[in-house]
Short mmCIF file of N, CA and C in Angstrom, two decimals:
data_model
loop_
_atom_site.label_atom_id
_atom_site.label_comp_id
_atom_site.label_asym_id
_atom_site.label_seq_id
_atom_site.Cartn_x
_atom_site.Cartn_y
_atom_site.Cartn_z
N UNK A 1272 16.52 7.85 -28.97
CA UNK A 1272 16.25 8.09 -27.58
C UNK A 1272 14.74 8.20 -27.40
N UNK A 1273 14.12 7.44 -26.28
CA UNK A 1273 12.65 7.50 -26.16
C UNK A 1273 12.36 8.39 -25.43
N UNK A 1274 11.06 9.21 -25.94
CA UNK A 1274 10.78 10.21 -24.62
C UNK A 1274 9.21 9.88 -24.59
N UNK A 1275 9.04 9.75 -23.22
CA UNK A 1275 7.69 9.69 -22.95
C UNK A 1275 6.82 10.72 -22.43
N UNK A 1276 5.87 10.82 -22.69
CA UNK A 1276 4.76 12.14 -22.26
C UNK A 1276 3.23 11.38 -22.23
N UNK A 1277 3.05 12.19 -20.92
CA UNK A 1277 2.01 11.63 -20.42
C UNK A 1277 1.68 12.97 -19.90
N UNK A 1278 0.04 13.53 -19.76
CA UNK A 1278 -0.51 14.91 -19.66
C UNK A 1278 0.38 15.52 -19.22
N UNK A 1279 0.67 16.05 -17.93
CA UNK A 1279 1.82 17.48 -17.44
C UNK A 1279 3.05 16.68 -17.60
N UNK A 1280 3.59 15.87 -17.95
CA UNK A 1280 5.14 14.91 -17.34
C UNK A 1280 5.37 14.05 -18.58
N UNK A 1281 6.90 14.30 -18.41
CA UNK A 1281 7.58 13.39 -19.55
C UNK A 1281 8.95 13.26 -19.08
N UNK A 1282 9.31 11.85 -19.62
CA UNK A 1282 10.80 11.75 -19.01
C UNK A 1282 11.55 11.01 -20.53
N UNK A 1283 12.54 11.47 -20.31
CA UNK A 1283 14.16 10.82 -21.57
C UNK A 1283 14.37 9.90 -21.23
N UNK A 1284 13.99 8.70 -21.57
CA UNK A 1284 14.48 7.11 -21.10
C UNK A 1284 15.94 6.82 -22.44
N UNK A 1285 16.84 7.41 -21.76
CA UNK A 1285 18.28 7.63 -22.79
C UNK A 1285 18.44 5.68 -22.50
N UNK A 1286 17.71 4.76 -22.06
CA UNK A 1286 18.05 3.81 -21.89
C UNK A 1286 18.17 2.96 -22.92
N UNK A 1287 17.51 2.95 -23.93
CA UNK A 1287 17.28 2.91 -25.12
C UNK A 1287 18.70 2.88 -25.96
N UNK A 1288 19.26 4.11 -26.00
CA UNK A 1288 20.50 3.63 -26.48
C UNK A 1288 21.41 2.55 -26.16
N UNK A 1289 21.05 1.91 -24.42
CA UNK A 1289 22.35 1.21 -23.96
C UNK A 1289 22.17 0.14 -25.13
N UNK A 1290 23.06 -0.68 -25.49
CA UNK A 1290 23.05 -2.14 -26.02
C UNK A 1290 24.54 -2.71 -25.88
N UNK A 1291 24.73 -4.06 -26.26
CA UNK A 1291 25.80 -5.15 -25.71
C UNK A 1291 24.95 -6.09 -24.53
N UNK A 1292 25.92 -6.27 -24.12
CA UNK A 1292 25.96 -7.24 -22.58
C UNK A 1292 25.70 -6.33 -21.55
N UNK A 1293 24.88 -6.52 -20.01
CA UNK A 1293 25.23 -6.10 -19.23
C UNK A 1293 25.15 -7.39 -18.31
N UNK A 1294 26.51 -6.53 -17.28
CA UNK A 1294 26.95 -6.71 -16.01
C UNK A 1294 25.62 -7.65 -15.08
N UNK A 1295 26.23 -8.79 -14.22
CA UNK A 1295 25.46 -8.74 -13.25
C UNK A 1295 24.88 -7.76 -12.29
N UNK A 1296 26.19 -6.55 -12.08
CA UNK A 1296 25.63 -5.73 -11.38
C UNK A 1296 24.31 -4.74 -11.59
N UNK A 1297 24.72 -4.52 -13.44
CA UNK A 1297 23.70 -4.04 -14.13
C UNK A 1297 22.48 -4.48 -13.88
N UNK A 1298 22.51 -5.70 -14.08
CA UNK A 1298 20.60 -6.53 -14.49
C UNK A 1298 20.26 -6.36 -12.50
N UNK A 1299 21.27 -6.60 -11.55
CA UNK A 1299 20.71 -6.48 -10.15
C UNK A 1299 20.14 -5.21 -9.92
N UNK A 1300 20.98 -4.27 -10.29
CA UNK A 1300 20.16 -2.86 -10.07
C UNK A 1300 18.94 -2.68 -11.05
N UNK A 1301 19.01 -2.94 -11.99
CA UNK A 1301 17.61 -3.09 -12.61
C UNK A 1301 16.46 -3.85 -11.85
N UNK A 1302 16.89 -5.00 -11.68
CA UNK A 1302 16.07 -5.67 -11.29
C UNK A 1302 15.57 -5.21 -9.73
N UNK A 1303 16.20 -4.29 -8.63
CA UNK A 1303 16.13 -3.55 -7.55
C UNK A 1303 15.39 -3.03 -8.03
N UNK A 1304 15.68 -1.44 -9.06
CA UNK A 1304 14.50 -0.79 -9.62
C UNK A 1304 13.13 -0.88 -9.76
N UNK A 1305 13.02 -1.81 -10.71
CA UNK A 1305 11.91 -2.73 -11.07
C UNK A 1305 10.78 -3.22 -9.91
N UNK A 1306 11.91 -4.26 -8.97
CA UNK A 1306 11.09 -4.31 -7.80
C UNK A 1306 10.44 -3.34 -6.87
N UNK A 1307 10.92 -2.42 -6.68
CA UNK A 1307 10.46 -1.01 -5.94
C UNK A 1307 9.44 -0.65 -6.77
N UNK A 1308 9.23 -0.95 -8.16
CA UNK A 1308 7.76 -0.14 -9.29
C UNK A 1308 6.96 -0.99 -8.60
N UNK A 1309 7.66 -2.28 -9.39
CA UNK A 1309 6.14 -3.27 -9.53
C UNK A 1309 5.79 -3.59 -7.94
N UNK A 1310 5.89 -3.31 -6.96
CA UNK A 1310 5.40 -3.20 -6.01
C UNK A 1310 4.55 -3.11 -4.90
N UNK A 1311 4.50 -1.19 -5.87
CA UNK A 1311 4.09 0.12 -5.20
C UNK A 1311 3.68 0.29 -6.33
N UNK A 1312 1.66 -0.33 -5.31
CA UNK A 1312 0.56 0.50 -5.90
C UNK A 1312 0.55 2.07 -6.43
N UNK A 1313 1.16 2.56 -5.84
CA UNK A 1313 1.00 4.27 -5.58
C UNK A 1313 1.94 4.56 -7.01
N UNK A 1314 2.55 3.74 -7.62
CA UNK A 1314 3.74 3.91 -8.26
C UNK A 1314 3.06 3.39 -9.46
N UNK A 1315 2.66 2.46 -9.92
CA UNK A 1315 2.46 2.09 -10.80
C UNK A 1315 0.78 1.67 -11.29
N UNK A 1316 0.04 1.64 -9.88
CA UNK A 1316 -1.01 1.57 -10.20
C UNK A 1316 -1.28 -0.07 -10.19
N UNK A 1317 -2.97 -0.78 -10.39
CA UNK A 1317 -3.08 -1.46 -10.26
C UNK A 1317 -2.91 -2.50 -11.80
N UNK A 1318 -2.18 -3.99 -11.70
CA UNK A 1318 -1.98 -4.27 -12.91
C UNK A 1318 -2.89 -4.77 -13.95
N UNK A 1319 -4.45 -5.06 -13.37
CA UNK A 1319 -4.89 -4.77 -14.41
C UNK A 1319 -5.95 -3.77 -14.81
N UNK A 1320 -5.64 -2.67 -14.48
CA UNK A 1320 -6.01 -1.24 -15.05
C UNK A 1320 -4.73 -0.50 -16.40
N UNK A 1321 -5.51 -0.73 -16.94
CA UNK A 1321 -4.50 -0.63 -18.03
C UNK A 1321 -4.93 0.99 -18.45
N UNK A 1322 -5.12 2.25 -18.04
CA UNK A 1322 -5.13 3.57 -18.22
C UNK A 1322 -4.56 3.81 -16.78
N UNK A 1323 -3.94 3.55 -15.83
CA UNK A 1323 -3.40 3.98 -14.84
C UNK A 1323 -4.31 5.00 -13.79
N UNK A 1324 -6.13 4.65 -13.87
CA UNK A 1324 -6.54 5.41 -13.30
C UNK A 1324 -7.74 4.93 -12.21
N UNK A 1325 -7.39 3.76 -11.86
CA UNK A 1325 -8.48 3.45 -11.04
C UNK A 1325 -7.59 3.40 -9.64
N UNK A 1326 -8.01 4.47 -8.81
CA UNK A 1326 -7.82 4.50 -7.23
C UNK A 1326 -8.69 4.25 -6.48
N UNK A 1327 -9.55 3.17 -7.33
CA UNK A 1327 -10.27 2.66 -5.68
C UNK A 1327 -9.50 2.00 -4.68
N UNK A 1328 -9.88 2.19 -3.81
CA UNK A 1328 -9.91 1.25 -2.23
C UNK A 1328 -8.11 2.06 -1.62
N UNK A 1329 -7.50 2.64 -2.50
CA UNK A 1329 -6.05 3.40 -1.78
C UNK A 1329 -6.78 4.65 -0.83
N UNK A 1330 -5.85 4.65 -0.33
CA UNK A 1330 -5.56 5.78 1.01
C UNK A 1330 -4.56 6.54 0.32
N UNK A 1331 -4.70 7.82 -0.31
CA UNK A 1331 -4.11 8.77 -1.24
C UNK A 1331 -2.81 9.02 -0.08
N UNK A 1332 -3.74 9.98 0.93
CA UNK A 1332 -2.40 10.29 2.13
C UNK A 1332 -1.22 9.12 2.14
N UNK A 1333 -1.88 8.08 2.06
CA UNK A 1333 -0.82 6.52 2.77
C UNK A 1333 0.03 6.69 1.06
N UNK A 1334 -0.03 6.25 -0.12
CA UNK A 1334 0.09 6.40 -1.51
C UNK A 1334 1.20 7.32 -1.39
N UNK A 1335 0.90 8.65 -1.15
CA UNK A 1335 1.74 9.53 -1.08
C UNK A 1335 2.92 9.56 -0.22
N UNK A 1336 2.82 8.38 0.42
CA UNK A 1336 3.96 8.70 1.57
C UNK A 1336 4.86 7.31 1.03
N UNK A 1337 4.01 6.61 -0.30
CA UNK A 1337 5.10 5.49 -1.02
C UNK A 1337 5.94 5.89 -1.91
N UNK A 1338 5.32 7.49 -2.23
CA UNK A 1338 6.50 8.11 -2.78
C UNK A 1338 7.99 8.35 -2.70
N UNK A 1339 7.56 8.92 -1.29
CA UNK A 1339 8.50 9.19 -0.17
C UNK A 1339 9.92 8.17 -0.44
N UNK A 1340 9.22 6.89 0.27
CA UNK A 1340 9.94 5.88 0.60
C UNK A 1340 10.25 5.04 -0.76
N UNK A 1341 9.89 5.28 -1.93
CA UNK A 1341 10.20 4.75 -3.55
C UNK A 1341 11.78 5.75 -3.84
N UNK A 1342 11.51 7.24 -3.35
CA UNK A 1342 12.81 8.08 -3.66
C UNK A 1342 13.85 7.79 -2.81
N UNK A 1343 13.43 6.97 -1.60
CA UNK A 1343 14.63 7.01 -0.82
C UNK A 1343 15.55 5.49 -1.08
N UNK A 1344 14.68 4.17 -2.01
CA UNK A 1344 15.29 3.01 -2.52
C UNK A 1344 15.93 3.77 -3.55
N UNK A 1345 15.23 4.36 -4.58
CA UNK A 1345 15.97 4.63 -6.03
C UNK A 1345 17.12 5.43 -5.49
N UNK A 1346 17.38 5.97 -4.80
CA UNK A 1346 18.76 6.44 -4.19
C UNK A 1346 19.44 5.69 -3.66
N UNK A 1347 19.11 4.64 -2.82
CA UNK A 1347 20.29 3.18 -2.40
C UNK A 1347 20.47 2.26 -3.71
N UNK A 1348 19.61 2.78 -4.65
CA UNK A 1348 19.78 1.89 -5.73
C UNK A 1348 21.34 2.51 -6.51
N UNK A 1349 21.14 3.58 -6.85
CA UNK A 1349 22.31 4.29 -7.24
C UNK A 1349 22.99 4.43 -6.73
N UNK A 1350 23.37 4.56 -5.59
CA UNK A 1350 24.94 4.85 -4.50
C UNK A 1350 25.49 3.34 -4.72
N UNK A 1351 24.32 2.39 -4.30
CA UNK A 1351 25.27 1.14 -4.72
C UNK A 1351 25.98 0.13 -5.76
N UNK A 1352 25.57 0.93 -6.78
CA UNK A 1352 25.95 0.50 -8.15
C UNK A 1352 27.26 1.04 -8.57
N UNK A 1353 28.71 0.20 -8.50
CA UNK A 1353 29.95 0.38 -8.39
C UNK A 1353 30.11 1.38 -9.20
N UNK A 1354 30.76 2.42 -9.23
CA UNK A 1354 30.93 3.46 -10.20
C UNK A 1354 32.12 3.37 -11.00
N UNK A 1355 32.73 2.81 -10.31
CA UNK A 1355 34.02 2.55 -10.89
C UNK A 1355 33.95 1.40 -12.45
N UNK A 1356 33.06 1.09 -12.36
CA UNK A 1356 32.65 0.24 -13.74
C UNK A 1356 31.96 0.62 -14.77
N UNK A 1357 31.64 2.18 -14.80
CA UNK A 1357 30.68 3.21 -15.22
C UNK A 1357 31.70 4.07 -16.40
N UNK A 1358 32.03 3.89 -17.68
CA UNK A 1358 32.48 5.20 -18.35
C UNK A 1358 32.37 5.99 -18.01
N UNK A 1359 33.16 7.14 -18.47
CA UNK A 1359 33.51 8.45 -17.49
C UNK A 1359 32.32 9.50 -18.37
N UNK A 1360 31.76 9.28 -19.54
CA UNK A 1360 30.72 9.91 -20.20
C UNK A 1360 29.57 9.09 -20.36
N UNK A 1361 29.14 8.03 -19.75
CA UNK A 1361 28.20 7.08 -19.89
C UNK A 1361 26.92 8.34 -19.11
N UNK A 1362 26.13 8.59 -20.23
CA UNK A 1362 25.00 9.07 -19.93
C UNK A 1362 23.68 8.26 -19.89
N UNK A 1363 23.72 7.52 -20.19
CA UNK A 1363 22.66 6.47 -20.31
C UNK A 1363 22.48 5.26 -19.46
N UNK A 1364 23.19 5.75 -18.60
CA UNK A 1364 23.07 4.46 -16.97
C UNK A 1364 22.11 4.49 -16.59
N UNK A 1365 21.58 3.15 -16.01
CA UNK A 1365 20.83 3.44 -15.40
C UNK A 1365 19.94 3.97 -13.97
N UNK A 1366 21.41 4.37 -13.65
CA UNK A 1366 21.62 5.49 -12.42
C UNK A 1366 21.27 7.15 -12.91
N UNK A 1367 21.40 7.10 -14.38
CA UNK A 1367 20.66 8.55 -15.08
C UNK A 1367 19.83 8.77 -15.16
N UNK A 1368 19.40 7.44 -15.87
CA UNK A 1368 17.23 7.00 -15.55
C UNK A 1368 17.09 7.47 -14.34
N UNK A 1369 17.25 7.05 -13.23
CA UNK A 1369 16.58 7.21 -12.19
C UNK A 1369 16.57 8.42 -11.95
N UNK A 1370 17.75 9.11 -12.03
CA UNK A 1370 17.98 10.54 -11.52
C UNK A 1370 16.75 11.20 -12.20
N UNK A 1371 16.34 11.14 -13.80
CA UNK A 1371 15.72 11.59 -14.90
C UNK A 1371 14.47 11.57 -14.23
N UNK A 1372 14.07 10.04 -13.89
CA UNK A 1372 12.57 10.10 -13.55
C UNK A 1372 12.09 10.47 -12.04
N UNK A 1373 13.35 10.89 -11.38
CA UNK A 1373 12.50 11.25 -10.17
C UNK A 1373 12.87 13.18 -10.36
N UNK A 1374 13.79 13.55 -11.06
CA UNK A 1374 13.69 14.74 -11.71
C UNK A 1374 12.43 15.23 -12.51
N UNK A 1375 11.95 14.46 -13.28
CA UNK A 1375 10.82 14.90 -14.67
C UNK A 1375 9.83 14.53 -14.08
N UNK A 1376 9.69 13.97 -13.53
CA UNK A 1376 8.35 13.27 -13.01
C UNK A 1376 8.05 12.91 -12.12
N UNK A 1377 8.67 12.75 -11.01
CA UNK A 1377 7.75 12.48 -9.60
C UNK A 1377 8.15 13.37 -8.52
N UNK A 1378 9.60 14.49 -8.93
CA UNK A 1378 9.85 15.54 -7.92
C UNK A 1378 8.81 16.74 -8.83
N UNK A 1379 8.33 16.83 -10.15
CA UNK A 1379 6.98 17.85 -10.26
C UNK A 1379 5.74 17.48 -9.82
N UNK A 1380 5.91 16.30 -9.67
CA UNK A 1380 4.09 16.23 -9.09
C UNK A 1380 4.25 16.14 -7.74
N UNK A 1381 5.31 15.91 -6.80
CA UNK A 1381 5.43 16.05 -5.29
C UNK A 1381 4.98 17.25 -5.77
N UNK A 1382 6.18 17.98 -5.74
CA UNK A 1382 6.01 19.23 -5.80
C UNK A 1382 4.59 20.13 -5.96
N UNK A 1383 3.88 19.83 -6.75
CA UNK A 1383 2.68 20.09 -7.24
C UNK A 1383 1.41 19.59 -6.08
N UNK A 1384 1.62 18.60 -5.85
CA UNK A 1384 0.48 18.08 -5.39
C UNK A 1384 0.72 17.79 -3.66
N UNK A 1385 1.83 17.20 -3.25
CA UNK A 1385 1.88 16.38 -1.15
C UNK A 1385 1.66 17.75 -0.77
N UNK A 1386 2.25 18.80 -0.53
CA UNK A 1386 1.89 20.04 0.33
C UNK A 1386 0.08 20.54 0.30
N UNK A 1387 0.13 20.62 -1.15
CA UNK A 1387 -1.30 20.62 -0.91
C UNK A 1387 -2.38 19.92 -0.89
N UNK A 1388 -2.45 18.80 -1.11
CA UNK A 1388 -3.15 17.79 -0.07
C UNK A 1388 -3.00 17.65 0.92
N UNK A 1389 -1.59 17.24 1.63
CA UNK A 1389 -1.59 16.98 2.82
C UNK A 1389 -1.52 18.29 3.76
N UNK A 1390 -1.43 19.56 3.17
CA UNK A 1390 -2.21 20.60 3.94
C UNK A 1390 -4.02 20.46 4.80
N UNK A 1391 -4.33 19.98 3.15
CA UNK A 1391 -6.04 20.15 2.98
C UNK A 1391 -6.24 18.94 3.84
N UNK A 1392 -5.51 17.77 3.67
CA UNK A 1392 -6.01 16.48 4.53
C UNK A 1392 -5.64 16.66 5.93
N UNK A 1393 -5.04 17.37 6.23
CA UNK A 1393 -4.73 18.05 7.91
C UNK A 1393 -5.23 18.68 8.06
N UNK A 1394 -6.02 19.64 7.57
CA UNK A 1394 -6.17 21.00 8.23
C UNK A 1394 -7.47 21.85 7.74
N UNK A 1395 -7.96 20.90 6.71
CA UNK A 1395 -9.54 21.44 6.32
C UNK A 1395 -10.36 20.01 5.99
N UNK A 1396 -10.05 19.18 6.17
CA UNK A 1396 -10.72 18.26 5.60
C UNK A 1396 -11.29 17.51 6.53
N UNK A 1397 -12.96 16.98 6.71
CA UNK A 1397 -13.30 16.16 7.75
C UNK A 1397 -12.94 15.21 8.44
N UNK A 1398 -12.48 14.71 9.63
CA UNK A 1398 -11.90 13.82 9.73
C UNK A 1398 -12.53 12.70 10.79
N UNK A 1399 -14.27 13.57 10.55
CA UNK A 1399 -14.98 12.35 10.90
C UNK A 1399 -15.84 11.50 10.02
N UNK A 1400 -15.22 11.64 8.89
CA UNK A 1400 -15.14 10.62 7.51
C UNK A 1400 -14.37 9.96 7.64
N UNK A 1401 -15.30 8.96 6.87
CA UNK A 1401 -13.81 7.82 6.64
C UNK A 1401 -13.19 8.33 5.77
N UNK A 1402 -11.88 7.55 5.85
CA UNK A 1402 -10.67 7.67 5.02
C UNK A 1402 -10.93 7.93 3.79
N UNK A 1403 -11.88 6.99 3.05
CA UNK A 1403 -11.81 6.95 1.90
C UNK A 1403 -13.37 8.20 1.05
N UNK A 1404 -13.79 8.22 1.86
CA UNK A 1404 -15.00 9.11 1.76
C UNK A 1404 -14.37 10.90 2.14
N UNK A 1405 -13.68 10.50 2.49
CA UNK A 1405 -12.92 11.92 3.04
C UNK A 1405 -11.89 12.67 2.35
N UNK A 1406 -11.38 11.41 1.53
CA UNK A 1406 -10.31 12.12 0.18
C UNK A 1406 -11.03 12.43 -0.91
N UNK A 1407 -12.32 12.14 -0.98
CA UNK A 1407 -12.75 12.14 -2.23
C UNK A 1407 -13.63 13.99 -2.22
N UNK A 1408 -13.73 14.31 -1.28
CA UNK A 1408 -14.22 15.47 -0.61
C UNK A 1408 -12.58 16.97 -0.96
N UNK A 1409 -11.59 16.24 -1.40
CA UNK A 1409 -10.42 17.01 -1.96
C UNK A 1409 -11.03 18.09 -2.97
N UNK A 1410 -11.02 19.27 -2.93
CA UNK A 1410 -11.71 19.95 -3.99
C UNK A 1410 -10.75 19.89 -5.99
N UNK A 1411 -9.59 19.74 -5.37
CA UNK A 1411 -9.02 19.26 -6.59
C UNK A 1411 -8.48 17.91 -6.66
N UNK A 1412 -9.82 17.29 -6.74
CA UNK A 1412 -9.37 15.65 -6.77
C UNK A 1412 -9.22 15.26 -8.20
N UNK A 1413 -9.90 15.65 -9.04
CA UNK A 1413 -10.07 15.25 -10.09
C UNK A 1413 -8.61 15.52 -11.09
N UNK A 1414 -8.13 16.46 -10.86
CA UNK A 1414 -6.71 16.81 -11.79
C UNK A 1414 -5.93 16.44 -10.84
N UNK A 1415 -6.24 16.37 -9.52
CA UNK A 1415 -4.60 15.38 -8.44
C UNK A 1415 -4.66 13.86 -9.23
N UNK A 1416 -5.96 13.33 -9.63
CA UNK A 1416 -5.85 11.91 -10.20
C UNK A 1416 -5.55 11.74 -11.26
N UNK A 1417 -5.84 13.06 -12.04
CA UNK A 1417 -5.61 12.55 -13.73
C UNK A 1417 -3.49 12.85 -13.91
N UNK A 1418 -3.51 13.84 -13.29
CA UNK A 1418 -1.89 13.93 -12.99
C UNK A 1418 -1.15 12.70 -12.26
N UNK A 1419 -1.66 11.92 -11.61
CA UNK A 1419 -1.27 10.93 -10.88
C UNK A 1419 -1.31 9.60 -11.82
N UNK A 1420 -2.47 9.55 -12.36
CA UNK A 1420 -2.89 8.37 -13.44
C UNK A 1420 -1.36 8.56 -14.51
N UNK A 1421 -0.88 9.96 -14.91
CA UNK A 1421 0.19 10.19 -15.75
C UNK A 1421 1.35 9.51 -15.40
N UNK A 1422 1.54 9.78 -14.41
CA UNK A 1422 3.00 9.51 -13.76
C UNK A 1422 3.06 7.49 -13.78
N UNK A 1423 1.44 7.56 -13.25
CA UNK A 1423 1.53 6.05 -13.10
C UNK A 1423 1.96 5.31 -14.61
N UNK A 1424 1.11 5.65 -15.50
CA UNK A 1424 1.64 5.49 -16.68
C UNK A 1424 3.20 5.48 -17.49
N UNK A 1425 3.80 6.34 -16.95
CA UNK A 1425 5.17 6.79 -17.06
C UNK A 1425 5.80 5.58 -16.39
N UNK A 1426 5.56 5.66 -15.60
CA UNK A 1426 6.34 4.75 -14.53
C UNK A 1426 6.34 3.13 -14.83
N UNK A 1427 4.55 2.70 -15.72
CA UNK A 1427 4.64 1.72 -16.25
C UNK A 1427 5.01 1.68 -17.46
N UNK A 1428 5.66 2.57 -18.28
CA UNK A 1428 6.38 2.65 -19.32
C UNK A 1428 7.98 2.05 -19.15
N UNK A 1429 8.59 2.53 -18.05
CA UNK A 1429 9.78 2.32 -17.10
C UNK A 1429 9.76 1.01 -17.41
N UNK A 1430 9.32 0.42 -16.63
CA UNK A 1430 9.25 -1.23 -16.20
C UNK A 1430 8.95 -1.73 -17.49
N UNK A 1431 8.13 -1.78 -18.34
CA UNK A 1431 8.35 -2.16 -19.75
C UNK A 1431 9.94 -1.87 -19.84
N UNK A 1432 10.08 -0.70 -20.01
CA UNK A 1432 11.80 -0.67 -20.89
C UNK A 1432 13.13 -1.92 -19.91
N UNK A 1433 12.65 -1.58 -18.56
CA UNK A 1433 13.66 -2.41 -18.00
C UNK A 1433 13.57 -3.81 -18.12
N UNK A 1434 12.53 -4.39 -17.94
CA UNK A 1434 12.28 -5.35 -18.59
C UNK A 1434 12.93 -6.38 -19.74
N UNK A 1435 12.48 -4.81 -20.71
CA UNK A 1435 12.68 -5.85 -22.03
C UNK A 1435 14.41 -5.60 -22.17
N UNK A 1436 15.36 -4.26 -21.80
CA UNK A 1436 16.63 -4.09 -22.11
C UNK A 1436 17.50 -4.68 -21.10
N UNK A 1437 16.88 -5.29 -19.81
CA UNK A 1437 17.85 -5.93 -19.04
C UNK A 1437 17.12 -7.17 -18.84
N UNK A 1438 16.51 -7.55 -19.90
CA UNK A 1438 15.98 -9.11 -19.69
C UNK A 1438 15.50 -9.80 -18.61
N UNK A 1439 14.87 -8.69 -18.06
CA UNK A 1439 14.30 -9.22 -16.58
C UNK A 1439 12.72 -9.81 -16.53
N UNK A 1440 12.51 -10.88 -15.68
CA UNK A 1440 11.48 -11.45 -15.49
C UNK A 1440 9.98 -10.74 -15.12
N UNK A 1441 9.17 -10.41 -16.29
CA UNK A 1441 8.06 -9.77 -15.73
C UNK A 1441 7.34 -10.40 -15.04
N UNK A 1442 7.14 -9.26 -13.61
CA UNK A 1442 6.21 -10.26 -12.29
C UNK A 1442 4.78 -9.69 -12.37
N UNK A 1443 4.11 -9.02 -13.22
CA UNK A 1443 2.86 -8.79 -13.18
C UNK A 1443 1.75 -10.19 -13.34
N UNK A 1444 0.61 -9.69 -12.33
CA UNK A 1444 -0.33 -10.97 -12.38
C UNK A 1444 -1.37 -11.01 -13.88
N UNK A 1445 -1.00 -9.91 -14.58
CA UNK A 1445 -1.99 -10.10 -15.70
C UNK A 1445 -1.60 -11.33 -16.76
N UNK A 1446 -0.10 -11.70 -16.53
CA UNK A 1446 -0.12 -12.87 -17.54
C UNK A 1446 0.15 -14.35 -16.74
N UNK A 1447 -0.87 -14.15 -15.81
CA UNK A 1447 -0.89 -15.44 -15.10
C UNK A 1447 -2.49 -16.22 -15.90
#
């Protein structure tokens, strides 16, 4: 079983164990998954930054709200994946993954981090700065990014595994 750790966050990618054949339905929900990462900048970061830490030119506030809307696919991703085709002890679905990684890793750094930014970006922060001159003025910017750079990492760990265990087509532009 793989576990990944990245500074505060780590997630059980029990995916690792699956092997055989999978299902069309299988490789579609993967491949749903997948599409929702490789996406979303905010999610995975840019593809060719390979330490998961360059946020130039994003709008953190905007980023943060791809969170949002990343937890609310990975949940249509799982409701729609027939259950009825699922062993009754199958822990290693990849409807577990998901649960896992928005459990281990992106409901602790919400948690940790949207309230208090988007407190500070409402309600103390200049807002006759620009956007991008104005987040950087965050007094804890520096550990909101290096915690963020983590997750991004994590997340591009994800997409590696789905990838390579449901044989899906990598769409990154670095091997163009």
């Amino acid at each position: 079983m793989s576990v990944l750790k990245k500074g505060n966050f780590s997630i059980n990618l029990g995916i690792v164990r699956l092997s055989g054949t999978f299902t069309d339905e299988d490789r579609q929900s993967a491949w749903e998954l997948y599409t929702e990462l490789s996406t979303r900048v905010a999610m995975v970061g840019k593809s060719t930054d390979l330490e998961c830490n360059n946020f130039d030119g994003e709008l953190l506030i905007e980023s943060l709200s791809s969170f949002y809307n990343f937890f609310q696919e990975a949940r249509g991703i799982m409701r729609r994946f027939p259950v009825g085709k699922l062993e009754k002890n199958q822990k290693n679905h990849l409807g577990v993954i998901i649960n896992r990684v928005m459990a281990c890793v992106l409901r602790p750094f919400l948690e940790k981090w949207q309230v208090d930014f988007r407190h500070w970006w409402e309600n103390q922060s200049n807002p006759r700065l620009s956007p991008i001159k104005r987040q950087t003025e965050y007094p804890k910017l520096d550990e909101f990014l290096d915690d963020w750079a983590s997750v991004r990492w994590l997340l591009r760990e994800l997409q590696k595994e789905l990838i390579e265990k449901y044989q899906l087509v990598e769409v990154s532009t670095e091997n163009d």
